[in-house]
């Protein structure tokens, strides 16, 4: 790894694309594990199952509780009115998260691979911990749009320190909904903070009213095995998957353990117990 060059490029662009970062076999093994977890999950009483009362509050609570376990998030409309899935659980899900990297041995090894240790060192992340992980399924024809956002909205620290690693488990193309981002777009302010409300539930606080725009955004089409590094302030998004092929990705997010991590952040972990790479 050309460490100086990588670090400079990351600072200038706000993202990096590293091809052939993970082997095809490692990507396949992770996807297989995700499918096993999904299909073994007992979703009786899951908040995504249609409920007559309090659906939104129950879904929010399920999300807020997911930081320290392996939770399952279904696609909108995955269940019919009788509470039955329209297809198998795996193909009904949007994502799985948010502590896969700490609770599942295969996800742990993938998140802390030798090449990941090397990359973290190249980017100067010695004090960083992995705080969140997600398996994003983006199934064929089902995976929806992810609106423009900054990852630091969900992992707010003072000073800002959020950095994401997005691993393509399959080829990501415009047709199956690859990431889009603007080179250098991270030289901007954090727009919003998604946090817990004092009385329960969650809210989004506006920090800077400047609207997001697609201007200058380019598609990050990458091959299976690639790693995309994303600065926490870099606005990015992805389009719906209109193709017949899924676009699975695994993402981890890291923060500096020496930065201030407000209590109000949605994700609550005991920071001192979290591990780096
Ligand atoms: Fe993101």
Short mmCIF file of C-alpha atoms and ligand atoms in Angstrom, two decimals:
data_model
loop_
_atom_site.label_atom_id
_atom_site.label_comp_id
_atom_site.label_asym_id
_atom_site.label_seq_id
_atom_site.Cartn_x
_atom_site.Cartn_y
_atom_site.Cartn_z
CA UNK A 1 0.00 0.00 0.00
CA UNK A 2 1.37 3.45 -0.97
CA UNK A 3 0.53 5.06 2.34
CA UNK A 4 1.46 8.71 1.78
CA UNK A 5 -0.23 8.83 -1.57
CA UNK A 6 -3.39 7.20 -0.20
CA UNK A 7 -3.64 9.59 2.71
CA UNK A 8 -3.20 12.64 0.47
CA UNK A 9 -5.77 11.38 -2.00
CA UNK A 10 -8.25 10.74 0.81
CA UNK A 11 -7.77 14.26 2.19
CA UNK A 12 -8.24 15.82 -1.25
CA UNK A 13 -11.10 13.72 -2.60
CA UNK A 14 -12.98 12.70 0.52
CA UNK A 15 -13.05 9.13 -0.70
CA UNK A 16 -10.82 6.35 -2.00
CA UNK A 17 -11.52 3.36 -4.23
CA UNK A 18 -9.24 0.40 -3.57
CA UNK A 19 -9.72 -2.42 -6.04
CA UNK A 20 -9.06 -6.09 -5.22
CA UNK A 21 -9.09 -5.28 -1.51
CA UNK A 22 -10.94 -8.46 -0.54
CA UNK A 23 -10.89 -11.78 -2.36
CA UNK A 24 -13.92 -13.08 -4.23
CA UNK A 25 -13.98 -16.03 -1.79
CA UNK A 26 -14.08 -13.70 1.24
CA UNK A 27 -16.96 -11.73 -0.33
CA UNK A 28 -18.87 -14.92 -1.12
CA UNK A 29 -18.38 -16.29 2.40
CA UNK A 30 -19.71 -13.06 3.94
CA UNK A 31 -22.79 -13.03 1.70
CA UNK A 32 -23.47 -16.68 2.52
CA UNK A 33 -23.24 -15.93 6.23
CA UNK A 34 -25.64 -13.00 5.83
CA UNK A 35 -28.18 -15.20 4.08
CA UNK A 36 -27.96 -17.83 6.83
CA UNK A 37 -28.45 -15.19 9.55
CA UNK A 38 -31.40 -13.70 7.67
CA UNK A 39 -33.22 -16.95 7.00
CA UNK A 40 -32.67 -18.21 10.57
CA UNK A 41 -34.19 -15.07 12.05
CA UNK A 42 -37.55 -15.44 13.78
CA UNK A 43 -39.42 -12.30 12.74
CA UNK A 44 -42.63 -12.95 14.71
CA UNK A 45 -43.60 -9.64 16.25
CA UNK A 46 -41.00 -7.67 14.27
CA UNK A 47 -42.07 -4.02 14.06
CA UNK A 48 -42.06 -4.22 10.25
CA UNK A 49 -44.98 -6.64 10.46
CA UNK A 50 -48.09 -4.56 9.93
CA UNK A 51 -49.52 -3.26 13.20
CA UNK A 52 -52.63 -1.21 13.77
CA UNK A 53 -51.14 0.98 16.50
CA UNK A 54 -47.86 2.68 17.15
CA UNK A 55 -46.05 1.25 14.11
CA UNK A 56 -43.68 4.18 13.74
CA UNK A 57 -42.66 4.38 17.41
CA UNK A 58 -42.07 0.61 17.57
CA UNK A 59 -39.90 0.71 14.44
CA UNK A 60 -37.89 3.63 15.82
CA UNK A 61 -37.31 1.78 19.12
CA UNK A 62 -36.21 -1.34 17.24
CA UNK A 63 -33.71 0.76 15.31
CA UNK A 64 -32.44 2.60 18.42
CA UNK A 65 -31.85 -0.75 20.14
CA UNK A 66 -29.88 -2.22 17.22
CA UNK A 67 -26.49 -0.67 17.94
CA UNK A 68 -25.25 -3.49 20.14
CA UNK A 69 -26.86 -6.50 18.46
CA UNK A 70 -27.66 -8.07 15.11
CA UNK A 71 -30.99 -6.64 13.95
CA UNK A 72 -32.90 -7.17 10.74
CA UNK A 73 -34.48 -4.40 8.70
CA UNK A 74 -37.07 -5.33 6.12
CA UNK A 75 -37.81 -3.60 2.84
CA UNK A 76 -40.91 -1.44 2.86
CA UNK A 77 -43.89 -3.57 1.76
CA UNK A 78 -42.10 -6.85 2.51
CA UNK A 79 -45.12 -8.06 4.49
CA UNK A 80 -48.69 -8.41 3.24
CA UNK A 81 -51.72 -7.19 5.22
CA UNK A 82 -51.92 -10.53 7.03
CA UNK A 83 -48.36 -10.16 8.32
CA UNK A 84 -46.93 -12.78 5.95
CA UNK A 85 -43.74 -12.24 4.02
CA UNK A 86 -44.20 -12.07 0.26
CA UNK A 87 -40.93 -13.97 -0.29
CA UNK A 88 -38.22 -15.61 1.87
CA UNK A 89 -36.80 -13.52 4.74
CA UNK A 90 -33.42 -12.90 3.10
CA UNK A 91 -34.95 -11.49 -0.08
CA UNK A 92 -37.34 -9.36 2.00
CA UNK A 93 -34.62 -7.56 3.88
CA UNK A 94 -32.99 -4.20 3.26
CA UNK A 95 -30.10 -4.58 5.69
CA UNK A 96 -28.71 -6.29 8.79
CA UNK A 97 -26.88 -4.37 11.55
CA UNK A 98 -25.31 -2.83 13.58
CA UNK A 99 -22.85 -4.92 15.66
CA UNK A 100 -22.04 -7.71 13.19
CA UNK A 101 -18.34 -6.84 13.48
CA UNK A 102 -18.31 -7.62 17.21
CA UNK A 103 -20.80 -10.48 17.44
CA UNK A 104 -20.23 -12.68 14.40
CA UNK A 105 -16.77 -14.25 13.97
CA UNK A 106 -16.81 -14.09 10.18
CA UNK A 107 -17.82 -10.41 10.09
CA UNK A 108 -15.25 -9.73 12.82
CA UNK A 109 -12.45 -11.29 10.74
CA UNK A 110 -13.58 -9.47 7.58
CA UNK A 111 -13.66 -6.12 9.43
CA UNK A 112 -10.23 -6.65 10.96
CA UNK A 113 -8.40 -8.32 8.08
CA UNK A 114 -4.63 -7.81 7.62
CA UNK A 115 -5.27 -5.44 4.68
CA UNK A 116 -7.77 -3.48 6.79
CA UNK A 117 -5.18 -3.11 9.57
CA UNK A 118 -2.71 -1.86 6.96
CA UNK A 119 -5.21 0.62 5.48
CA UNK A 120 -6.21 1.94 8.91
CA UNK A 121 -2.54 2.51 9.74
CA UNK A 122 -2.02 4.29 6.38
CA UNK A 123 -4.92 6.64 7.19
CA UNK A 124 -3.62 7.32 10.69
CA UNK A 125 -6.52 5.65 12.50
CA UNK A 126 -4.52 4.34 15.46
CA UNK A 127 -7.02 5.73 17.99
CA UNK A 128 -10.09 4.64 16.06
CA UNK A 129 -12.69 2.03 16.98
CA UNK A 130 -15.23 0.26 14.78
CA UNK A 131 -18.56 1.41 16.14
CA UNK A 132 -21.04 0.16 13.55
CA UNK A 133 -21.45 -2.42 10.80
CA UNK A 134 -24.12 -3.13 8.21
CA UNK A 135 -24.76 -5.73 5.59
CA UNK A 136 -26.63 -3.86 2.88
CA UNK A 137 -28.51 -6.19 0.57
CA UNK A 138 -29.95 -3.97 -2.18
CA UNK A 139 -31.75 -6.87 -3.82
CA UNK A 140 -32.48 -7.04 -7.54
CA UNK A 141 -35.39 -4.74 -8.54
CA UNK A 142 -36.29 -4.25 -4.86
CA UNK A 143 -33.41 -2.22 -3.39
CA UNK A 144 -34.53 1.39 -3.11
CA UNK A 145 -32.92 4.81 -3.29
CA UNK A 146 -30.71 6.07 -0.45
CA UNK A 147 -31.04 9.85 -0.38
CA UNK A 148 -28.00 12.14 -0.24
CA UNK A 149 -26.60 12.15 3.27
CA UNK A 150 -23.38 12.46 5.29
CA UNK A 151 -22.47 9.50 7.49
CA UNK A 152 -21.43 11.86 10.32
CA UNK A 153 -25.14 12.69 10.70
CA UNK A 154 -25.52 9.28 12.35
CA UNK A 155 -22.16 9.20 14.16
CA UNK A 156 -21.65 12.68 15.53
CA UNK A 157 -18.43 13.40 17.42
CA UNK A 158 -16.63 16.59 18.51
CA UNK A 159 -14.39 17.12 16.66
CA UNK A 160 -15.86 15.22 13.71
CA UNK A 161 -14.08 11.91 13.14
CA UNK A 162 -16.49 9.56 11.35
CA UNK A 163 -14.99 7.50 8.53
CA UNK A 164 -16.71 4.72 6.60
CA UNK A 165 -15.38 1.65 4.77
CA UNK A 166 -17.77 0.29 2.17
CA UNK A 167 -16.89 -3.13 0.80
CA UNK A 168 -18.41 -4.23 -2.52
CA UNK A 169 -19.44 -7.88 -2.12
CA UNK A 170 -20.71 -7.84 -5.70
CA UNK A 171 -20.00 -5.62 -8.71
CA UNK A 172 -21.67 -2.25 -8.13
CA UNK A 173 -22.87 -0.52 -11.31
CA UNK A 174 -25.20 2.35 -12.17
CA UNK A 175 -27.93 -0.19 -13.00
CA UNK A 176 -27.82 -2.01 -9.65
CA UNK A 177 -27.45 1.13 -7.56
CA UNK A 178 -23.77 1.95 -6.95
CA UNK A 179 -22.67 4.80 -4.69
CA UNK A 180 -22.54 8.38 -6.04
CA UNK A 181 -20.32 11.09 -4.58
CA UNK A 182 -18.65 14.35 -5.55
CA UNK A 183 -14.84 14.42 -5.50
CA UNK A 184 -13.80 16.95 -2.87
CA UNK A 185 -17.39 17.25 -1.63
CA UNK A 186 -16.34 16.66 1.99
CA UNK A 187 -15.01 20.23 2.27
CA UNK A 188 -18.33 21.33 3.66
CA UNK A 189 -20.34 21.50 6.91
CA UNK A 190 -22.35 18.79 8.57
CA UNK A 191 -25.99 19.47 7.62
CA UNK A 192 -27.91 17.43 10.17
CA UNK A 193 -27.58 15.35 13.33
CA UNK A 194 -29.82 12.34 13.84
CA UNK A 195 -30.15 11.86 17.58
CA UNK A 196 -32.28 10.60 20.44
CA UNK A 197 -35.02 12.85 21.77
CA UNK A 198 -35.03 13.52 25.50
CA UNK A 199 -38.44 11.92 26.02
CA UNK A 200 -37.80 8.89 23.79
CA UNK A 201 -37.73 8.40 20.03
CA UNK A 202 -35.41 10.16 17.60
CA UNK A 203 -35.17 13.48 15.79
CA UNK A 204 -33.07 15.14 13.10
CA UNK A 205 -31.56 18.50 14.06
CA UNK A 206 -30.58 20.92 11.27
CA UNK A 207 -27.04 22.25 11.74
CA UNK A 208 -26.60 23.93 8.35
CA UNK A 209 -29.46 24.72 5.94
CA UNK A 210 -27.34 24.50 2.75
CA UNK A 211 -29.23 21.99 0.59
CA UNK A 212 -27.55 18.91 -0.94
CA UNK A 213 -27.23 18.75 -4.70
CA UNK A 214 -26.39 16.11 -7.29
CA UNK A 215 -24.20 18.63 -9.11
CA UNK A 216 -20.71 17.23 -9.60
CA UNK A 217 -21.61 13.81 -8.21
CA UNK A 218 -20.15 10.88 -10.10
CA UNK A 219 -21.07 7.18 -9.97
CA UNK A 220 -18.55 5.02 -8.11
CA UNK A 221 -18.88 1.87 -10.18
CA UNK A 222 -16.65 -0.72 -8.54
CA UNK A 223 -15.84 -4.40 -8.90
CA UNK A 224 -16.60 -7.07 -6.35
CA UNK A 225 -13.84 -7.03 -3.71
CA UNK A 226 -13.30 -3.25 -3.87
CA UNK A 227 -13.16 -1.10 -0.76
CA UNK A 228 -14.52 2.45 -0.87
CA UNK A 229 -13.33 4.72 1.95
CA UNK A 230 -15.79 7.53 2.71
CA UNK A 231 -15.12 10.69 4.72
CA UNK A 232 -17.88 11.31 7.27
CA UNK A 233 -18.72 14.69 5.72
CA UNK A 234 -18.81 13.50 2.10
CA UNK A 235 -22.36 13.78 0.74
CA UNK A 236 -23.23 10.52 -1.04
CA UNK A 237 -26.24 8.55 -2.16
CA UNK A 238 -27.30 5.56 -4.22
CA UNK A 239 -30.05 5.03 -6.78
CA UNK A 240 -32.64 2.23 -6.80
CA UNK A 241 -31.57 -1.16 -8.08
CA UNK A 242 -33.46 -1.43 -11.37
CA UNK A 243 -31.42 -4.41 -12.56
CA UNK A 244 -31.88 -8.15 -12.22
CA UNK A 245 -28.75 -8.47 -10.04
CA UNK A 246 -28.35 -7.66 -6.37
CA UNK A 247 -25.77 -5.18 -5.10
CA UNK A 248 -24.65 -6.45 -1.73
CA UNK A 249 -22.19 -4.41 0.28
CA UNK A 250 -20.81 -4.56 3.79
CA UNK A 251 -20.01 -1.27 5.54
CA UNK A 252 -18.26 -0.42 8.78
CA UNK A 253 -18.01 2.98 10.43
CA UNK A 254 -15.28 4.13 12.74
CA UNK A 255 -14.73 7.06 15.09
CA UNK A 256 -11.84 8.43 17.08
CA UNK A 257 -12.15 7.05 20.62
CA UNK A 258 -10.58 10.25 22.01
CA UNK A 259 -13.26 12.52 20.47
CA UNK A 260 -16.33 13.55 22.49
CA UNK A 261 -19.23 11.19 21.78
CA UNK A 262 -22.50 12.82 22.94
CA UNK A 263 -25.01 10.77 24.95
CA UNK A 264 -27.70 11.88 22.51
CA UNK A 265 -26.23 9.91 19.60
CA UNK A 266 -28.67 7.25 18.45
CA UNK A 267 -26.05 4.49 18.72
CA UNK A 268 -25.09 3.70 22.27
CA UNK A 269 -22.05 1.56 22.93
CA UNK A 270 -19.63 1.58 25.83
CA UNK A 271 -16.79 3.30 23.97
CA UNK A 272 -14.09 1.88 26.24
CA UNK A 273 -15.21 -1.65 25.31
CA UNK A 274 -14.96 -1.07 21.54
CA UNK A 275 -12.10 -2.44 19.48
CA UNK A 276 -10.17 -0.98 16.59
CA UNK A 277 -8.68 -3.04 13.83
FE1 LIG B 1 -23.80 6.45 3.94
#
